Amino acid sequence: MSRYALLLAPSANRVYADQAGRLASAELAAFEPALSTDVSDISLASIGGVEYLTFAGELSPRDISYLSNMSSAYALFERVDEHLLRPVMLTPLARYDSDLITIPKYAGKTNEQFTKLLLNLTLLASASAGRMLDGHLTVLDPLCGRGTTLNQALMYGYDAVGVEIDGKDVEAYKLFLQTWLKRKRLKHTADLVPVRRQGRRAARRLEVTMAASKDDHKAGAVQKVTVLQADTTQLDGLLRGGVADVLVADLPYGIAHGSHDDRGGLSRSPLDLLERAVPHWLPLVRPGGAVGLSWNVKVARRELAEDILLAGGLEIVPQLSLEHRVDQGIERDVLIARKPG
Ligand SMILES: C[S@@+](CC[C@H](N)C(=O)[O-])C[C@H]1O[C@@H](n2cnc3c(N)ncnc32)[C@H](O)[C@@H]1O
């Protein structure tokens, strides 16, 4: 049995402070079912005065490829003996330059490292876990803001679908993506067009088609991003059923940026939104697909969020503790559920 030491990305400590190790342990445990080896003795250890996540197992090259995508991974070492670490080459999915993820900065953005954690946990809980490294999957974020989840999905080589009620966010996302693609000289098309339902304008749809290289473009290996500017609680007929392998959403925090209600006002509880949205969201997820949500437990209790998903026919997928403090008003938790296959 080999022993390993994972150095956490400095950004993990910035985002989660002293909770980074616990979240990384939970993420590693979530990867385990996708690996060819059991992972044991997960713990935090100080080596040379630096904290590492240590564990035992017998990692195959494919296992290393999986773990390379851990949101907290910075460097992996095999522990040769008590005092010697041998570097293990990480091979993360990285279809594009990392600034696709790191450039966007705006109020209300979900931290990109946390977004990757939430996406990973959801993918790993879904029937598509075995295709995470090489599948052309589709990720849906029905509260997509300016596209943090969508960009991470693109980075993984997947297609992405988003829904966002705020037209300014959709326009800002279009502008960012188009500017970025032009600067990187990547072939693409981007159109924002009205969508009509029963003769009336019901939404706007942003359609982006892009390829990571000229060769990919020639070979037809393109990726698609679709963003609907619409109310996520009124999606009838706007998206195809079963479009998504996974659904990932960071719910409005109920404080700084509340959820819009039907009258365009603010609704304090993200659970009001969740309750109205779930009947629209679940038909969009394929059987065997998974749903990953994060929200502020200071304004909405975990059991109530679970009840809404259970009532929708989903199974809750147990995780190690992921609750963490974001700031004074926000204590964030994560809920992962699966749609029966
Ligand atoms: C916590 S933010 C998500 C931010 C996003 N993950 C990002 O990094 O840009 C929640 C988003 O839900 C959107 N939203 C709230 N109510 C909505 C509704 N009824 N339909 C669609 N979007 C809604 C808000 O405008 C906000 O952009």
PDB file of C-alpha atoms in Angstrom, residues 10-295:
ATOM      1  CA  PRO A  10      -3.006  28.180  -1.459  1.00  0.00           C
ATOM      2  CA  SER A  11      -6.352  29.493  -2.749  1.00  0.00           C
ATOM      3  CA  ALA A  12      -8.140  26.772  -0.717  1.00  0.00           C
ATOM      4  CA  ASN A  13      -6.771  28.302   2.453  1.00  0.00           C
ATOM      5  CA  ARG A  14      -7.789  31.758   1.278  1.00  0.00           C
ATOM      6  CA  VAL A  15     -11.348  30.641   0.522  1.00  0.00           C
ATOM      7  CA  TYR A  16     -11.991  28.304   3.435  1.00  0.00           C
ATOM      8  CA  ALA A  17      -9.317  29.369   5.993  1.00  0.00           C
ATOM      9  CA  ASP A  18      -8.966  26.689   8.680  1.00  0.00           C
ATOM     10  CA  GLN A  19     -11.781  24.630   7.106  1.00  0.00           C
ATOM     11  CA  ALA A  20      -9.779  23.839   3.932  1.00  0.00           C
ATOM     12  CA  GLY A  21      -8.443  20.502   5.182  1.00  0.00           C
ATOM     13  CA  ARG A  22     -11.872  19.227   6.204  1.00  0.00           C
ATOM     14  CA  LEU A  23     -13.413  20.145   2.843  1.00  0.00           C
ATOM     15  CA  ALA A  24     -10.519  18.526   0.961  1.00  0.00           C
ATOM     16  CA  SER A  25     -10.992  15.319   3.018  1.00  0.00           C
ATOM     17  CA  ALA A  26     -14.678  15.265   2.095  1.00  0.00           C
ATOM     18  CA  GLU A  27     -13.845  15.823  -1.568  1.00  0.00           C
ATOM     19  CA  LEU A  28     -11.274  13.014  -1.588  1.00  0.00           C
ATOM     20  CA  ALA A  29     -13.821  10.668   0.021  1.00  0.00           C
ATOM     21  CA  ALA A  30     -16.310  11.586  -2.733  1.00  0.00           C
ATOM     22  CA  PHE A  31     -13.769  10.648  -5.426  1.00  0.00           C
ATOM     23  CA  GLU A  32     -13.111   7.235  -3.894  1.00  0.00           C
ATOM     24  CA  PRO A  33     -15.959   5.274  -5.579  1.00  0.00           C
ATOM     25  CA  ALA A  34     -14.607   6.378  -8.996  1.00  0.00           C
ATOM     26  CA  LEU A  35     -11.103   5.053  -8.217  1.00  0.00           C
ATOM     27  CA  SER A  36      -9.731   1.552  -8.773  1.00  0.00           C
ATOM     28  CA  THR A  37      -8.315   1.490  -5.234  1.00  0.00           C
ATOM     29  CA  ASP A  38      -9.651   1.907  -1.733  1.00  0.00           C
ATOM     30  CA  VAL A  39      -8.431   5.066  -0.080  1.00  0.00           C
ATOM     31  CA  SER A  40      -7.748   4.749   3.643  1.00  0.00           C
ATOM     32  CA  ASP A  41      -6.242   6.725   6.521  1.00  0.00           C
ATOM     33  CA  ILE A  42      -7.373  10.104   5.158  1.00  0.00           C
ATOM     34  CA  SER A  43      -5.978  12.686   7.548  1.00  0.00           C
ATOM     35  CA  LEU A  44      -4.225  16.022   7.789  1.00  0.00           C
ATOM     36  CA  ALA A  45      -0.531  15.966   8.588  1.00  0.00           C
ATOM     37  CA  SER A  46       2.189  18.547   8.936  1.00  0.00           C
ATOM     38  CA  ILE A  47       5.265  17.667   6.888  1.00  0.00           C
ATOM     39  CA  GLY A  48       8.182  20.091   7.127  1.00  0.00           C
ATOM     40  CA  GLY A  49       5.871  22.586   8.800  1.00  0.00           C
ATOM     41  CA  VAL A  50       3.355  22.555   5.909  1.00  0.00           C
ATOM     42  CA  GLU A  51      -0.100  20.949   6.115  1.00  0.00           C
ATOM     43  CA  TYR A  52      -0.881  18.126   3.687  1.00  0.00           C
ATOM     44  CA  LEU A  53      -3.868  15.857   3.166  1.00  0.00           C
ATOM     45  CA  THR A  54      -2.389  12.368   3.549  1.00  0.00           C
ATOM     46  CA  PHE A  55      -3.909   9.042   2.585  1.00  0.00           C
ATOM     47  CA  ALA A  56      -3.047   5.464   1.657  1.00  0.00           C
ATOM     48  CA  GLY A  57      -3.991   3.578  -1.506  1.00  0.00           C
ATOM     49  CA  GLU A  58      -2.561   2.174  -4.721  1.00  0.00           C
ATOM     50  CA  LEU A  59      -3.285   4.829  -7.356  1.00  0.00           C
ATOM     51  CA  SER A  60      -3.358   3.793 -11.035  1.00  0.00           C
ATOM     52  CA  PRO A  61      -2.589   6.427 -13.711  1.00  0.00           C
ATOM     53  CA  ARG A  62      -6.348   6.863 -14.239  1.00  0.00           C
ATOM     54  CA  ASP A  63      -6.886   7.323 -10.498  1.00  0.00           C
ATOM     55  CA  ILE A  64      -4.245  10.065 -10.570  1.00  0.00           C
ATOM     56  CA  SER A  65      -6.083  11.684 -13.492  1.00  0.00           C
ATOM     57  CA  TYR A  66      -9.255  11.700 -11.405  1.00  0.00           C
ATOM     58  CA  LEU A  67      -7.601  13.174  -8.324  1.00  0.00           C
ATOM     59  CA  SER A  68      -5.801  15.772 -10.463  1.00  0.00           C
ATOM     60  CA  ASN A  69      -9.220  17.438 -10.771  1.00  0.00           C
ATOM     61  CA  MET A  70      -9.771  17.844  -7.031  1.00  0.00           C
ATOM     62  CA  SER A  71     -10.671  21.486  -6.518  1.00  0.00           C
ATOM     63  CA  SER A  72      -8.091  21.779  -3.761  1.00  0.00           C
ATOM     64  CA  ALA A  73      -5.226  19.904  -5.464  1.00  0.00           C
ATOM     65  CA  TYR A  74      -1.986  21.827  -5.891  1.00  0.00           C
ATOM     66  CA  ALA A  75       0.646  19.067  -5.899  1.00  0.00           C
ATOM     67  CA  LEU A  76       0.634  15.344  -5.139  1.00  0.00           C
ATOM     68  CA  PHE A  77       3.520  13.363  -3.669  1.00  0.00           C
ATOM     69  CA  GLU A  78       4.116   9.728  -2.930  1.00  0.00           C
ATOM     70  CA  ARG A  79       5.611   9.359   0.528  1.00  0.00           C
ATOM     71  CA  VAL A  80       8.720   7.246   0.000  1.00  0.00           C
ATOM     72  CA  ASP A  81       9.589   7.348   3.682  1.00  0.00           C
ATOM     73  CA  GLU A  82       8.986   9.612   6.630  1.00  0.00           C
ATOM     74  CA  HIS A  83      11.191  12.367   5.149  1.00  0.00           C
ATOM     75  CA  LEU A  84      11.080  11.897   1.401  1.00  0.00           C
ATOM     76  CA  LEU A  85       8.300  12.982  -0.966  1.00  0.00           C
ATOM     77  CA  ARG A  86       8.336  11.910  -4.620  1.00  0.00           C
ATOM     78  CA  PRO A  87       6.341  14.237  -6.927  1.00  0.00           C
ATOM     79  CA  VAL A  88       3.469  12.635  -8.840  1.00  0.00           C
ATOM     80  CA  MET A  89       2.621  14.412 -12.135  1.00  0.00           C
ATOM     81  CA  LEU A  90      -0.933  15.802 -12.038  1.00  0.00           C
ATOM     82  CA  THR A  91      -2.971  15.677 -15.260  1.00  0.00           C
ATOM     83  CA  PRO A  92      -6.088  17.809 -14.721  1.00  0.00           C
ATOM     84  CA  LEU A  93      -8.748  18.282 -17.387  1.00  0.00           C
ATOM     85  CA  ALA A  94      -7.762  21.641 -18.843  1.00  0.00           C
ATOM     86  CA  ARG A  95      -9.306  22.176 -22.259  1.00  0.00           C
ATOM     87  CA  TYR A  96      -8.561  25.929 -22.118  1.00  0.00           C
ATOM     88  CA  ASP A  97      -6.153  28.360 -20.424  1.00  0.00           C
ATOM     89  CA  SER A  98      -6.968  28.780 -16.743  1.00  0.00           C
ATOM     90  CA  ASP A  99      -7.780  32.489 -17.124  1.00  0.00           C
ATOM     91  CA  LEU A 100     -11.157  31.422 -18.569  1.00  0.00           C
ATOM     92  CA  ILE A 101     -12.001  30.708 -14.931  1.00  0.00           C
ATOM     93  CA  THR A 102      -9.922  33.254 -13.053  1.00  0.00           C
ATOM     94  CA  ILE A 103     -10.509  36.511 -14.989  1.00  0.00           C
ATOM     95  CA  PRO A 104     -14.210  37.173 -14.215  1.00  0.00           C
ATOM     96  CA  LYS A 105     -14.623  39.146 -10.993  1.00  0.00           C
ATOM     97  CA  TYR A 106     -17.938  40.698  -9.943  1.00  0.00           C
ATOM     98  CA  ALA A 107     -20.203  41.131  -6.944  1.00  0.00           C
ATOM     99  CA  GLY A 108     -22.303  38.011  -6.370  1.00  0.00           C
ATOM    100  CA  LYS A 109     -19.830  35.646  -8.042  1.00  0.00           C
ATOM    101  CA  THR A 110     -19.623  32.170  -6.570  1.00  0.00           C
ATOM    102  CA  ASN A 111     -15.987  31.480  -5.782  1.00  0.00           C
ATOM    103  CA  GLU A 112     -14.517  29.422  -8.635  1.00  0.00           C
ATOM    104  CA  GLN A 113     -12.796  26.881  -6.414  1.00  0.00           C
ATOM    105  CA  PHE A 114     -15.997  26.216  -4.497  1.00  0.00           C
ATOM    106  CA  THR A 115     -17.878  25.958  -7.811  1.00  0.00           C
ATOM    107  CA  LYS A 116     -15.422  23.278  -8.949  1.00  0.00           C
ATOM    108  CA  LEU A 117     -15.917  21.401  -5.657  1.00  0.00           C
ATOM    109  CA  LEU A 118     -19.695  21.466  -6.085  1.00  0.00           C
ATOM    110  CA  LEU A 119     -19.467  20.335  -9.718  1.00  0.00           C
ATOM    111  CA  ASN A 120     -17.060  17.514  -8.813  1.00  0.00           C
ATOM    112  CA  LEU A 121     -19.252  16.208  -5.993  1.00  0.00           C
ATOM    113  CA  THR A 122     -22.289  16.253  -8.286  1.00  0.00           C
ATOM    114  CA  LEU A 123     -20.530  14.528 -11.202  1.00  0.00           C
ATOM    115  CA  LEU A 124     -19.124  11.871  -8.863  1.00  0.00           C
ATOM    116  CA  ALA A 125     -22.591  11.158  -7.433  1.00  0.00           C
ATOM    117  CA  SER A 126     -24.118  10.761 -10.907  1.00  0.00           C
ATOM    118  CA  ALA A 127     -24.284   7.806 -13.273  1.00  0.00           C
ATOM    119  CA  SER A 128     -21.748   9.738 -15.413  1.00  0.00           C
ATOM    120  CA  ALA A 129     -18.954   9.509 -12.804  1.00  0.00           C
ATOM    121  CA  GLY A 130     -17.143   6.925 -14.943  1.00  0.00           C
ATOM    122  CA  ARG A 131     -17.205   9.332 -17.919  1.00  0.00           C
ATOM    123  CA  MET A 132     -15.975  12.371 -15.993  1.00  0.00           C
ATOM    124  CA  LEU A 133     -12.520  12.241 -17.627  1.00  0.00           C
ATOM    125  CA  ASP A 134     -13.494  11.496 -21.216  1.00  0.00           C
ATOM    126  CA  GLY A 135     -17.242  12.005 -21.681  1.00  0.00           C
ATOM    127  CA  HIS A 136     -18.907  14.861 -23.537  1.00  0.00           C
ATOM    128  CA  LEU A 137     -21.273  15.610 -20.679  1.00  0.00           C
ATOM    129  CA  THR A 138     -23.764  18.459 -20.238  1.00  0.00           C
ATOM    130  CA  VAL A 139     -23.854  20.584 -17.087  1.00  0.00           C
ATOM    131  CA  LEU A 140     -26.906  22.710 -16.264  1.00  0.00           C
ATOM    132  CA  ASP A 141     -26.732  25.674 -13.874  1.00  0.00           C
ATOM    133  CA  PRO A 142     -30.294  27.042 -13.620  1.00  0.00           C
ATOM    134  CA  LEU A 143     -29.095  30.058 -11.543  1.00  0.00           C
ATOM    135  CA  CYS A 144     -25.965  30.714 -13.569  1.00  0.00           C
ATOM    136  CA  GLY A 145     -25.197  34.381 -12.856  1.00  0.00           C
ATOM    137  CA  ARG A 146     -22.237  35.327 -15.023  1.00  0.00           C
ATOM    138  CA  GLY A 147     -21.270  31.750 -15.704  1.00  0.00           C
ATOM    139  CA  THR A 148     -18.753  30.432 -13.147  1.00  0.00           C
ATOM    140  CA  THR A 149     -20.199  26.894 -13.417  1.00  0.00           C
ATOM    141  CA  LEU A 150     -20.531  27.161 -17.193  1.00  0.00           C
ATOM    142  CA  ASN A 151     -16.851  28.080 -17.552  1.00  0.00           C
ATOM    143  CA  GLN A 152     -15.769  25.186 -15.341  1.00  0.00           C
ATOM    144  CA  ALA A 153     -17.870  22.826 -17.474  1.00  0.00           C
ATOM    145  CA  LEU A 154     -16.137  24.191 -20.604  1.00  0.00           C
ATOM    146  CA  MET A 155     -12.757  23.637 -18.950  1.00  0.00           C
ATOM    147  CA  TYR A 156     -13.710  19.972 -18.444  1.00  0.00           C
ATOM    148  CA  GLY A 157     -14.590  19.678 -22.141  1.00  0.00           C
ATOM    149  CA  TYR A 158     -18.354  19.536 -21.575  1.00  0.00           C
ATOM    150  CA  ASP A 159     -21.347  21.449 -22.908  1.00  0.00           C
ATOM    151  CA  ALA A 160     -23.032  23.923 -20.583  1.00  0.00           C
ATOM    152  CA  VAL A 161     -26.583  25.197 -20.183  1.00  0.00           C
ATOM    153  CA  GLY A 162     -27.467  28.113 -17.926  1.00  0.00           C
ATOM    154  CA  VAL A 163     -30.577  30.005 -16.855  1.00  0.00           C
ATOM    155  CA  GLU A 164     -30.379  33.513 -15.414  1.00  0.00           C
ATOM    156  CA  ILE A 165     -33.177  36.012 -14.870  1.00  0.00           C
ATOM    157  CA  ASP A 166     -30.969  39.095 -14.933  1.00  0.00           C
ATOM    158  CA  GLY A 167     -30.409  40.313 -18.491  1.00  0.00           C
ATOM    159  CA  LYS A 168     -27.349  42.316 -17.431  1.00  0.00           C
ATOM    160  CA  ASP A 169     -25.654  39.125 -16.221  1.00  0.00           C
ATOM    161  CA  VAL A 170     -26.408  37.318 -19.490  1.00  0.00           C
ATOM    162  CA  GLU A 171     -25.043  40.237 -21.523  1.00  0.00           C
ATOM    163  CA  ALA A 172     -21.947  40.507 -19.326  1.00  0.00           C
ATOM    164  CA  TYR A 173     -21.299  36.784 -19.731  1.00  0.00           C
ATOM    165  CA  LYS A 174     -21.660  37.029 -23.519  1.00  0.00           C
ATOM    166  CA  LEU A 175     -19.258  39.966 -23.622  1.00  0.00           C
ATOM    167  CA  PHE A 176     -16.692  38.218 -21.432  1.00  0.00           C
ATOM    168  CA  LEU A 177     -16.776  34.938 -23.353  1.00  0.00           C
ATOM    169  CA  GLN A 178     -16.672  36.588 -26.776  1.00  0.00           C
ATOM    170  CA  THR A 179     -13.802  38.893 -25.812  1.00  0.00           C
ATOM    171  CA  TRP A 180     -11.877  36.005 -24.267  1.00  0.00           C
ATOM    172  CA  LEU A 181     -12.403  33.744 -27.313  1.00  0.00           C
ATOM    173  CA  LYS A 182     -11.301  36.525 -29.681  1.00  0.00           C
ATOM    174  CA  ARG A 183      -8.190  37.251 -27.608  1.00  0.00           C
ATOM    175  CA  LYS A 184      -7.290  33.542 -27.628  1.00  0.00           C
ATOM    176  CA  ARG A 185      -7.993  33.405 -31.389  1.00  0.00           C
ATOM    177  CA  LEU A 186     -10.404  30.499 -30.968  1.00  0.00           C
ATOM    178  CA  LYS A 187     -13.079  29.880 -33.585  1.00  0.00           C
ATOM    179  CA  HIS A 188     -16.556  30.531 -32.257  1.00  0.00           C
ATOM    180  CA  THR A 189     -20.015  31.922 -32.890  1.00  0.00           C
ATOM    181  CA  ALA A 190     -22.111  33.796 -30.317  1.00  0.00           C
ATOM    182  CA  ASP A 191     -25.721  34.962 -30.744  1.00  0.00           C
ATOM    183  CA  LEU A 192     -28.258  36.384 -28.321  1.00  0.00           C
ATOM    184  CA  VAL A 193     -31.749  35.989 -29.775  1.00  0.00           C
ATOM    185  CA  PRO A 194     -35.345  36.362 -28.546  1.00  0.00           C
ATOM    186  CA  VAL A 195     -37.332  33.186 -27.848  1.00  0.00           C
ATOM    187  CA  ARG A 196     -41.094  33.242 -28.411  1.00  0.00           C
ATOM    188  CA  ARG A 197     -43.624  31.040 -26.632  1.00  0.00           C
ATOM    189  CA  GLN A 198     -47.251  31.065 -27.787  1.00  0.00           C
ATOM    190  CA  GLY A 199     -46.537  34.113 -29.917  1.00  0.00           C
ATOM    191  CA  ARG A 200     -45.093  36.154 -27.033  1.00  0.00           C
ATOM    192  CA  ARG A 201     -41.474  36.889 -26.238  1.00  0.00           C
ATOM    193  CA  ALA A 202     -40.744  34.533 -23.351  1.00  0.00           C
ATOM    194  CA  ALA A 203     -36.991  34.696 -23.000  1.00  0.00           C
ATOM    195  CA  ARG A 204     -33.689  35.462 -24.687  1.00  0.00           C
ATOM    196  CA  ARG A 205     -31.259  32.722 -25.621  1.00  0.00           C
ATOM    197  CA  LEU A 206     -27.487  33.056 -25.830  1.00  0.00           C
ATOM    198  CA  GLU A 207     -25.945  30.359 -28.025  1.00  0.00           C
ATOM    199  CA  VAL A 208     -22.164  30.035 -28.144  1.00  0.00           C
ATOM    200  CA  THR A 209     -20.340  27.391 -30.165  1.00  0.00           C
ATOM    201  CA  MET A 210     -16.593  27.129 -29.666  1.00  0.00           C
ATOM    202  CA  ALA A 211     -13.641  24.826 -30.184  1.00  0.00           C
ATOM    203  CA  ALA A 212     -10.372  24.563 -28.276  1.00  0.00           C
ATOM    204  CA  SER A 213      -8.212  24.535 -31.433  1.00  0.00           C
ATOM    205  CA  LYS A 214      -8.393  24.811 -35.219  1.00  0.00           C
ATOM    206  CA  ASP A 215      -8.024  21.026 -35.501  1.00  0.00           C
ATOM    207  CA  ASP A 216     -10.901  20.466 -33.061  1.00  0.00           C
ATOM    208  CA  HIS A 217     -12.993  22.906 -35.054  1.00  0.00           C
ATOM    209  CA  LYS A 218     -12.235  21.097 -38.332  1.00  0.00           C
ATOM    210  CA  ALA A 219     -13.019  17.739 -36.750  1.00  0.00           C
ATOM    211  CA  GLY A 220     -16.352  19.087 -35.465  1.00  0.00           C
ATOM    212  CA  ALA A 221     -15.215  18.672 -31.833  1.00  0.00           C
ATOM    213  CA  VAL A 222     -17.087  21.757 -30.684  1.00  0.00           C
ATOM    214  CA  GLN A 223     -18.551  22.702 -27.332  1.00  0.00           C
ATOM    215  CA  LYS A 224     -21.831  24.513 -26.859  1.00  0.00           C
ATOM    216  CA  VAL A 225     -22.960  26.963 -24.225  1.00  0.00           C
ATOM    217  CA  THR A 226     -26.618  27.916 -24.038  1.00  0.00           C
ATOM    218  CA  VAL A 227     -27.841  30.558 -21.598  1.00  0.00           C
ATOM    219  CA  LEU A 228     -31.522  31.366 -21.263  1.00  0.00           C
ATOM    220  CA  GLN A 229     -32.448  34.728 -19.870  1.00  0.00           C
ATOM    221  CA  ALA A 230     -35.615  33.579 -18.134  1.00  0.00           C
ATOM    222  CA  ASP A 231     -37.222  32.922 -14.772  1.00  0.00           C
ATOM    223  CA  THR A 232     -35.963  29.528 -13.630  1.00  0.00           C
ATOM    224  CA  THR A 233     -39.375  28.813 -12.049  1.00  0.00           C
ATOM    225  CA  GLN A 234     -41.110  29.180 -15.429  1.00  0.00           C
ATOM    226  CA  LEU A 235     -39.170  27.070 -17.896  1.00  0.00           C
ATOM    227  CA  ASP A 236     -42.053  25.224 -19.588  1.00  0.00           C
ATOM    228  CA  GLY A 237     -41.109  24.422 -23.174  1.00  0.00           C
ATOM    229  CA  LEU A 238     -37.873  26.429 -23.087  1.00  0.00           C
ATOM    230  CA  LEU A 239     -35.393  23.561 -22.632  1.00  0.00           C
ATOM    231  CA  ARG A 240     -35.411  19.955 -23.841  1.00  0.00           C
ATOM    232  CA  GLY A 241     -36.213  17.300 -21.191  1.00  0.00           C
ATOM    233  CA  GLY A 242     -33.213  15.236 -20.069  1.00  0.00           C
ATOM    234  CA  VAL A 243     -30.768  17.794 -21.449  1.00  0.00           C
ATOM    235  CA  ALA A 244     -28.379  17.586 -18.467  1.00  0.00           C
ATOM    236  CA  ASP A 245     -26.195  14.896 -16.929  1.00  0.00           C
ATOM    237  CA  VAL A 246     -25.856  17.039 -13.814  1.00  0.00           C
ATOM    238  CA  LEU A 247     -27.510  20.158 -12.410  1.00  0.00           C
ATOM    239  CA  VAL A 248     -25.434  22.447 -10.200  1.00  0.00           C
ATOM    240  CA  ALA A 249     -26.687  25.638  -8.554  1.00  0.00           C
ATOM    241  CA  ASP A 250     -25.568  28.097  -5.917  1.00  0.00           C
ATOM    242  CA  LEU A 251     -28.848  29.448  -4.542  1.00  0.00           C
ATOM    243  CA  PRO A 252     -29.300  33.157  -3.807  1.00  0.00           C
ATOM    244  CA  TYR A 253     -27.939  33.814  -0.331  1.00  0.00           C
ATOM    245  CA  GLY A 254     -31.050  35.584   0.877  1.00  0.00           C
ATOM    246  CA  ILE A 255     -29.005  38.611   1.964  1.00  0.00           C
ATOM    247  CA  ALA A 256     -26.999  40.751  -0.447  1.00  0.00           C
ATOM    248  CA  HIS A 257     -28.462  39.327  -3.638  1.00  0.00           C
ATOM    249  CA  GLY A 258     -31.905  37.904  -2.978  1.00  0.00           C
ATOM    250  CA  SER A 259     -33.966  35.717  -5.257  1.00  0.00           C
ATOM    251  CA  HIS A 260     -36.349  37.535  -7.574  1.00  0.00           C
ATOM    252  CA  ASP A 261     -39.972  36.535  -7.101  1.00  0.00           C
ATOM    253  CA  ASP A 262     -42.836  36.688  -9.589  1.00  0.00           C
ATOM    254  CA  ARG A 263     -43.476  40.339  -8.844  1.00  0.00           C
ATOM    255  CA  GLY A 264     -39.836  41.243  -9.355  1.00  0.00           C
ATOM    256  CA  GLY A 265     -39.388  41.779  -5.612  1.00  0.00           C
ATOM    257  CA  LEU A 266     -37.097  39.964  -3.259  1.00  0.00           C
ATOM    258  CA  SER A 267     -37.901  36.742  -1.497  1.00  0.00           C
ATOM    259  CA  ARG A 268     -35.869  36.179   1.670  1.00  0.00           C
ATOM    260  CA  SER A 269     -35.646  32.425   1.628  1.00  0.00           C
ATOM    261  CA  PRO A 270     -33.830  30.562  -1.101  1.00  0.00           C
ATOM    262  CA  LEU A 271     -36.127  27.655  -0.232  1.00  0.00           C
ATOM    263  CA  ASP A 272     -39.165  29.511  -1.647  1.00  0.00           C
ATOM    264  CA  LEU A 273     -37.297  29.681  -4.923  1.00  0.00           C
ATOM    265  CA  LEU A 274     -36.133  26.069  -4.663  1.00  0.00           C
ATOM    266  CA  GLU A 275     -39.645  24.802  -4.023  1.00  0.00           C
ATOM    267  CA  ARG A 276     -40.998  26.586  -7.097  1.00  0.00           C
ATOM    268  CA  ALA A 277     -38.007  25.736  -9.283  1.00  0.00           C
ATOM    269  CA  VAL A 278     -37.541  22.013  -8.575  1.00  0.00           C
ATOM    270  CA  PRO A 279     -40.604  20.881 -10.621  1.00  0.00           C
ATOM    271  CA  HIS A 280     -39.078  22.768 -13.585  1.00  0.00           C
ATOM    272  CA  TRP A 281     -35.512  21.579 -12.989  1.00  0.00           C
ATOM    273  CA  LEU A 282     -35.938  17.843 -12.451  1.00  0.00           C
ATOM    274  CA  PRO A 283     -37.348  16.948 -15.901  1.00  0.00           C
ATOM    275  CA  LEU A 284     -34.207  18.541 -17.383  1.00  0.00           C
ATOM    276  CA  VAL A 285     -31.938  16.028 -15.603  1.00  0.00           C
ATOM    277  CA  ARG A 286     -31.407  12.596 -17.162  1.00  0.00           C
ATOM    278  CA  PRO A 287     -32.288   9.465 -15.156  1.00  0.00           C
ATOM    279  CA  GLY A 288     -29.157   8.640 -13.108  1.00  0.00           C
ATOM    280  CA  GLY A 289     -28.185  12.302 -13.192  1.00  0.00           C
ATOM    281  CA  ALA A 290     -27.366  14.229 -10.046  1.00  0.00           C
ATOM    282  CA  VAL A 291     -28.242  17.574  -8.519  1.00  0.00           C
ATOM    283  CA  GLY A 292     -25.779  19.605  -6.423  1.00  0.00           C
ATOM    284  CA  LEU A 293     -26.940  22.653  -4.495  1.00  0.00           C
ATOM    285  CA  SER A 294     -25.271  25.104  -2.168  1.00  0.00           C
ATOM    286  CA  TRP A 295     -27.054  27.676  -0.036  1.00  0.00           C
TER     287      TRP A 295
END
